Amino acid sequence: MERVVASVPGRKSDTKERILDAALHLFATRGYENTSLDFLASSLGLSKQAVLYWFKSKDILLQAVIERDVTELISVLEAALSDAGEGWERMEAVVKSVFRIGVMRPELLELIREVNRVDSSASEMLVALLTPLMERASQFLQAEMVAGRFRKRDPRLVILATYSMVLGVLTDLKAMKALGEEPSVRLLVKWRQELLTFLRDALLIEADTGR
Amino acid sequence: MERVVASVPGRKSDTKERILDAALHLFATRGYENTSLDFLASSLGLSKQAVLYWFKSKDILLQAVIERDVTELISVLEAALSDAGEGWERMEAVVKSVFRIGVMRPELLELIREVNRVDSSASEMLVALLTPLMERASQFLQAEMVAGRFRKRDPRLVILATYSMVLGVLTDLKAMKALGEEPSVRLLVKWRQELLTFLRDALLIEADTGR
DNA sequence: CAAGTGACTTACCATATGGTAAACAACGCG
DNA sequence: CGCGTTGTTTACCATATGGTAAGTCACTTG
């Protein structure tokens, strides 16, 4: 409806990527059902059919967004889960990674929330993508517990709780409003620290790691 | 589409309540945009116009659901926040209340998730309803911190984190699937206990309350 | 018992939506 | 230069959706 960049109809266009970008943004911020192909297309200065040329259906578009962006997200987390040192350091690295994403590309996290909600083949895809990561995280936690560094808990609960907490702090903006806070980067930085401490107290077994 | 109970068209019908019940259920499980008035009505054996007779628009229906059900939810929490003893006991009572609701009437919590997401006047209403409760909870936490029973944290973060965590454990079923768990009451009871311990470690200052 | 009212239903409608079919423009290639 | 390919548009469509208007039917009340 505004962005009539009008790339030459000829060859080699970056349209596909631009559609994926817009879809990520709109699905995340306005919701999947609430984003029509017409709206999405015209926000790029395209007709709906151009979108349907690249992605045969809306559902397939959603799947493509997930495949591109969630895969990226997961690889970032996988990296954090592998790189950093032992025990708490590693846990901290993962949480910090998520926060970094939450600040720089909040739409990625909102997309996950959204896909988790929508009833489509896309959500199964998300589960399939997420499962190995969960499995790795679970094994990490279990190892830490056996080593006596983390309190013994059901690792799956720890994951789900942490996941919900971090995602919640980063995406539940409406709830923030009810708390009388406007979300800002400054606040998120502060809360990241507090949340890490919160998690540490909950997980780590006291061994005066330098309080 | 099936439930053609056919109450007498005459007087005094419970239709209004039945519509609210169905709306709560469908909005929570299928989402607001994804639930058409036609579908909702026919699930009650009514025509769409009967629904529009009681509620002038879909948005107003959503607001009515919130007004009826979220108010109820909040009063339950208010009660938990007032009744129980001091310190951790009270915190525990609140969390247990939420879990009780999550087990017995999961739709109530799912509705909150849903409304938090939908962009409508309804979400402002939710914020308005939730704000006083948040305020009370915040004051409670602050008092506990001053009294030296709870660790000193930003109360709003504690609320948001706890809120997200509990709601997440209770509603993020898809995430559970990725963890290889089918949600069941048995599991929830177990996780309620674990989550409480998790929270206690994070919040309570050690004073050997009977570890 | 006639008029009104409460609780619906049937008819209807404008609009939005996902999607199909076909035309069309620019380019690369033989 | 003609011709297929790629990317895109214009036309079109069936269906779904929220909502309006008016009718209907039973019961209540003056």
Tab-separated table of N, CA and C (backbone and C1' of nucleotides) in Angstrom, chain C residues 1-22:
chain	number	residue	atom	x	y	z
C	1	DC	P	-61.717	-14.400	23.569
C	1	DC	O5'	-60.846	-13.283	22.875
C	1	DC	C5'	-61.423	-11.983	22.845
C	1	DC	C4'	-60.297	-10.967	22.749
C	1	DC	C3'	-59.156	-11.407	21.820
C	1	DC	O3'	-58.631	-10.227	21.225
C	1	DC	C1'	-58.263	-10.944	23.901
C	2	DA	P	-58.937	-9.907	19.670
C	2	DA	O5'	-58.184	-8.515	19.523
C	2	DA	C5'	-58.578	-7.425	20.364
C	2	DA	C4'	-57.352	-6.675	20.895
C	2	DA	C3'	-56.215	-6.505	19.886
C	2	DA	O3'	-55.687	-5.191	20.045
C	2	DA	C1'	-55.400	-7.587	21.816
C	3	DA	P	-54.920	-4.520	18.879
C	3	DA	O5'	-53.629	-4.026	19.654
C	3	DA	C5'	-53.777	-3.464	20.971
C	3	DA	C4'	-52.476	-3.674	21.734
C	3	DA	C3'	-51.222	-3.510	20.893
C	3	DA	O3'	-50.411	-2.522	21.495
C	3	DA	C1'	-51.140	-5.515	22.173
C	4	DG	P	-49.055	-2.105	20.948
C	4	DG	O5'	-48.071	-2.896	21.927
C	4	DG	C5'	-48.301	-2.799	23.350
C	4	DG	C4'	-47.343	-3.717	24.077
C	4	DG	C3'	-45.887	-3.625	23.601
C	4	DG	O3'	-45.060	-3.590	24.756
C	4	DG	C1'	-46.598	-5.871	23.568
C	5	DT	P	-43.604	-3.004	24.672
C	5	DT	O5'	-42.744	-4.261	25.139
C	5	DT	C5'	-43.214	-5.053	26.226
C	5	DT	C4'	-42.558	-6.413	26.190
C	5	DT	C3'	-41.115	-6.406	25.658
C	5	DT	O3'	-40.360	-7.259	26.475
C	5	DT	C1'	-42.357	-8.027	24.534
C	6	DG	P	-38.862	-7.012	26.725
C	6	DG	O5'	-38.327	-8.489	26.922
C	6	DG	C5'	-39.146	-9.450	27.580
C	6	DG	C4'	-38.889	-10.825	26.995
C	6	DG	C3'	-37.422	-11.106	26.639
C	6	DG	O3'	-37.130	-12.425	27.063
C	6	DG	C1'	-38.776	-11.448	24.733
C	7	DA	P	-35.667	-12.953	26.968
C	7	DA	O5'	-35.773	-13.807	25.632
C	7	DA	C5'	-36.488	-15.031	25.673
C	7	DA	C4'	-36.432	-15.695	24.324
C	7	DA	C3'	-35.013	-15.903	23.774
C	7	DA	O3'	-34.929	-17.215	23.243
C	7	DA	C1'	-36.342	-14.865	22.177
C	8	DC	P	-33.502	-17.839	22.974
C	8	DC	O5'	-32.976	-16.999	21.733
C	8	DC	C5'	-32.727	-17.670	20.506
C	8	DC	C4'	-34.006	-17.720	19.645
C	8	DC	C3'	-33.728	-17.927	18.172
C	8	DC	O3'	-33.586	-19.315	17.898
C	8	DC	C1'	-35.477	-16.314	18.529
C	9	DT	P	-32.726	-19.722	16.678
C	9	DT	O5'	-33.642	-19.355	15.420
C	9	DT	C5'	-34.939	-19.941	15.299
C	9	DT	C4'	-35.537	-19.538	13.961
C	9	DT	C3'	-34.591	-19.786	12.786
C	9	DT	O3'	-35.277	-20.425	11.727
C	9	DT	C1'	-35.223	-17.487	12.852
C	10	DT	P	-34.466	-21.069	10.523
C	10	DT	O5'	-34.975	-20.267	9.241
C	10	DT	C5'	-36.286	-19.706	9.222
C	10	DT	C4'	-36.378	-18.614	8.154
C	10	DT	C3'	-35.485	-18.815	6.914
C	10	DT	O3'	-36.236	-18.450	5.769
C	10	DT	C1'	-35.009	-16.723	7.893
C	11	DA	P	-35.700	-18.734	4.273
C	11	DA	O5'	-35.581	-17.248	3.669
C	11	DA	C5'	-35.516	-16.157	4.579
C	11	DA	C4'	-35.357	-14.842	3.855
C	11	DA	C3'	-34.469	-14.880	2.617
C	11	DA	O3'	-34.894	-13.863	1.716
C	11	DA	C1'	-33.399	-13.619	4.323
C	12	DC	P	-34.178	-13.682	0.278
C	12	DC	O5'	-33.019	-12.651	0.617
C	12	DC	C5'	-33.347	-11.439	1.312
C	12	DC	C4'	-32.096	-10.700	1.731
C	12	DC	C3'	-30.980	-10.641	0.681
C	12	DC	O3'	-30.920	-9.315	0.193
C	12	DC	C1'	-30.147	-10.956	2.901
C	13	DC	P	-29.970	-8.946	-1.030
C	13	DC	O5'	-28.728	-8.364	-0.229
C	13	DC	C5'	-28.923	-7.491	0.888
C	13	DC	C4'	-27.565	-7.038	1.393
C	13	DC	C3'	-26.488	-7.059	0.304
C	13	DC	O3'	-25.750	-5.867	0.364
C	13	DC	C1'	-25.769	-8.291	2.176
C	14	DA	P	-25.196	-5.189	-0.943
C	14	DA	O5'	-23.855	-4.574	-0.366
C	14	DA	C5'	-23.861	-3.980	0.942
C	14	DA	C4'	-22.512	-4.159	1.602
C	14	DA	C3'	-21.321	-3.980	0.662
C	14	DA	O3'	-20.377	-3.151	1.318
C	14	DA	C1'	-21.220	-6.124	1.702
C	15	DT	P	-19.090	-2.686	0.554
C	15	DT	O5'	-18.006	-3.661	1.213
C	15	DT	C5'	-18.082	-3.930	2.608
C	15	DT	C4'	-17.205	-5.099	2.970
C	15	DT	C3'	-15.862	-5.145	2.230
C	15	DT	O3'	-14.848	-5.104	3.204
C	15	DT	C1'	-16.877	-7.287	2.298
C	16	DA	P	-13.345	-4.909	2.796
C	16	DA	O5'	-12.729	-6.302	3.240
C	16	DA	C5'	-13.161	-6.877	4.462
C	16	DA	C4'	-12.666	-8.302	4.547
C	16	DA	C3'	-11.251	-8.512	4.016
C	16	DA	O3'	-10.584	-9.322	4.956
C	16	DA	C1'	-12.756	-9.985	2.921
C	17	DT	P	-9.025	-9.512	4.843
C	17	DT	O5'	-8.938	-11.005	4.334
C	17	DT	C5'	-9.718	-12.019	4.987
C	17	DT	C4'	-9.697	-13.266	4.156
C	17	DT	C3'	-8.367	-13.482	3.439
C	17	DT	O3'	-7.683	-14.555	4.032
C	17	DT	C1'	-10.258	-13.960	2.039
C	18	DG	P	-6.141	-14.790	3.646
C	18	DG	O5'	-6.219	-16.128	2.809
C	18	DG	C5'	-6.848	-17.262	3.388
C	18	DG	C4'	-7.090	-18.291	2.322
C	18	DG	C3'	-5.836	-18.684	1.534
C	18	DG	O3'	-5.824	-20.095	1.326
C	18	DG	C1'	-7.509	-17.834	0.057
C	19	DG	P	-4.609	-20.779	0.575
C	19	DG	O5'	-5.120	-20.767	-0.931
C	19	DG	C5'	-6.371	-21.389	-1.224
C	19	DG	C4'	-6.728	-21.201	-2.675
C	19	DG	C3'	-5.587	-21.421	-3.677
C	19	DG	O3'	-5.920	-22.522	-4.522
C	19	DG	C1'	-6.865	-19.490	-4.212
C	20	DT	P	-4.978	-22.994	-5.707
C	20	DT	O5'	-5.786	-22.525	-6.987
C	20	DT	C5'	-7.135	-22.965	-7.180
C	20	DT	C4'	-7.640	-22.500	-8.534
C	20	DT	C3'	-6.713	-22.832	-9.711
C	20	DT	O3'	-7.507	-23.347	-10.773
C	20	DT	C1'	-7.151	-20.506	-9.668
C	21	DA	P	-6.800	-23.826	-12.143
C	21	DA	O5'	-6.898	-22.533	-13.070
C	21	DA	C5'	-8.110	-21.771	-13.085
C	21	DA	C4'	-8.116	-20.848	-14.282
C	21	DA	C3'	-7.146	-21.238	-15.397
C	21	DA	O3'	-7.763	-20.941	-16.650
C	21	DA	C1'	-6.533	-19.104	-14.547
C	22	DA	P	-7.031	-21.310	-18.033
C	22	DA	O5'	-6.593	-19.875	-18.568
C	22	DA	C5'	-7.493	-18.774	-18.413
C	22	DA	C4'	-6.760	-17.468	-18.563
C	22	DA	C3'	-5.734	-17.438	-19.713
C	22	DA	O3'	-5.939	-16.259	-20.455
C	22	DA	C1'	-4.776	-16.601	-17.759
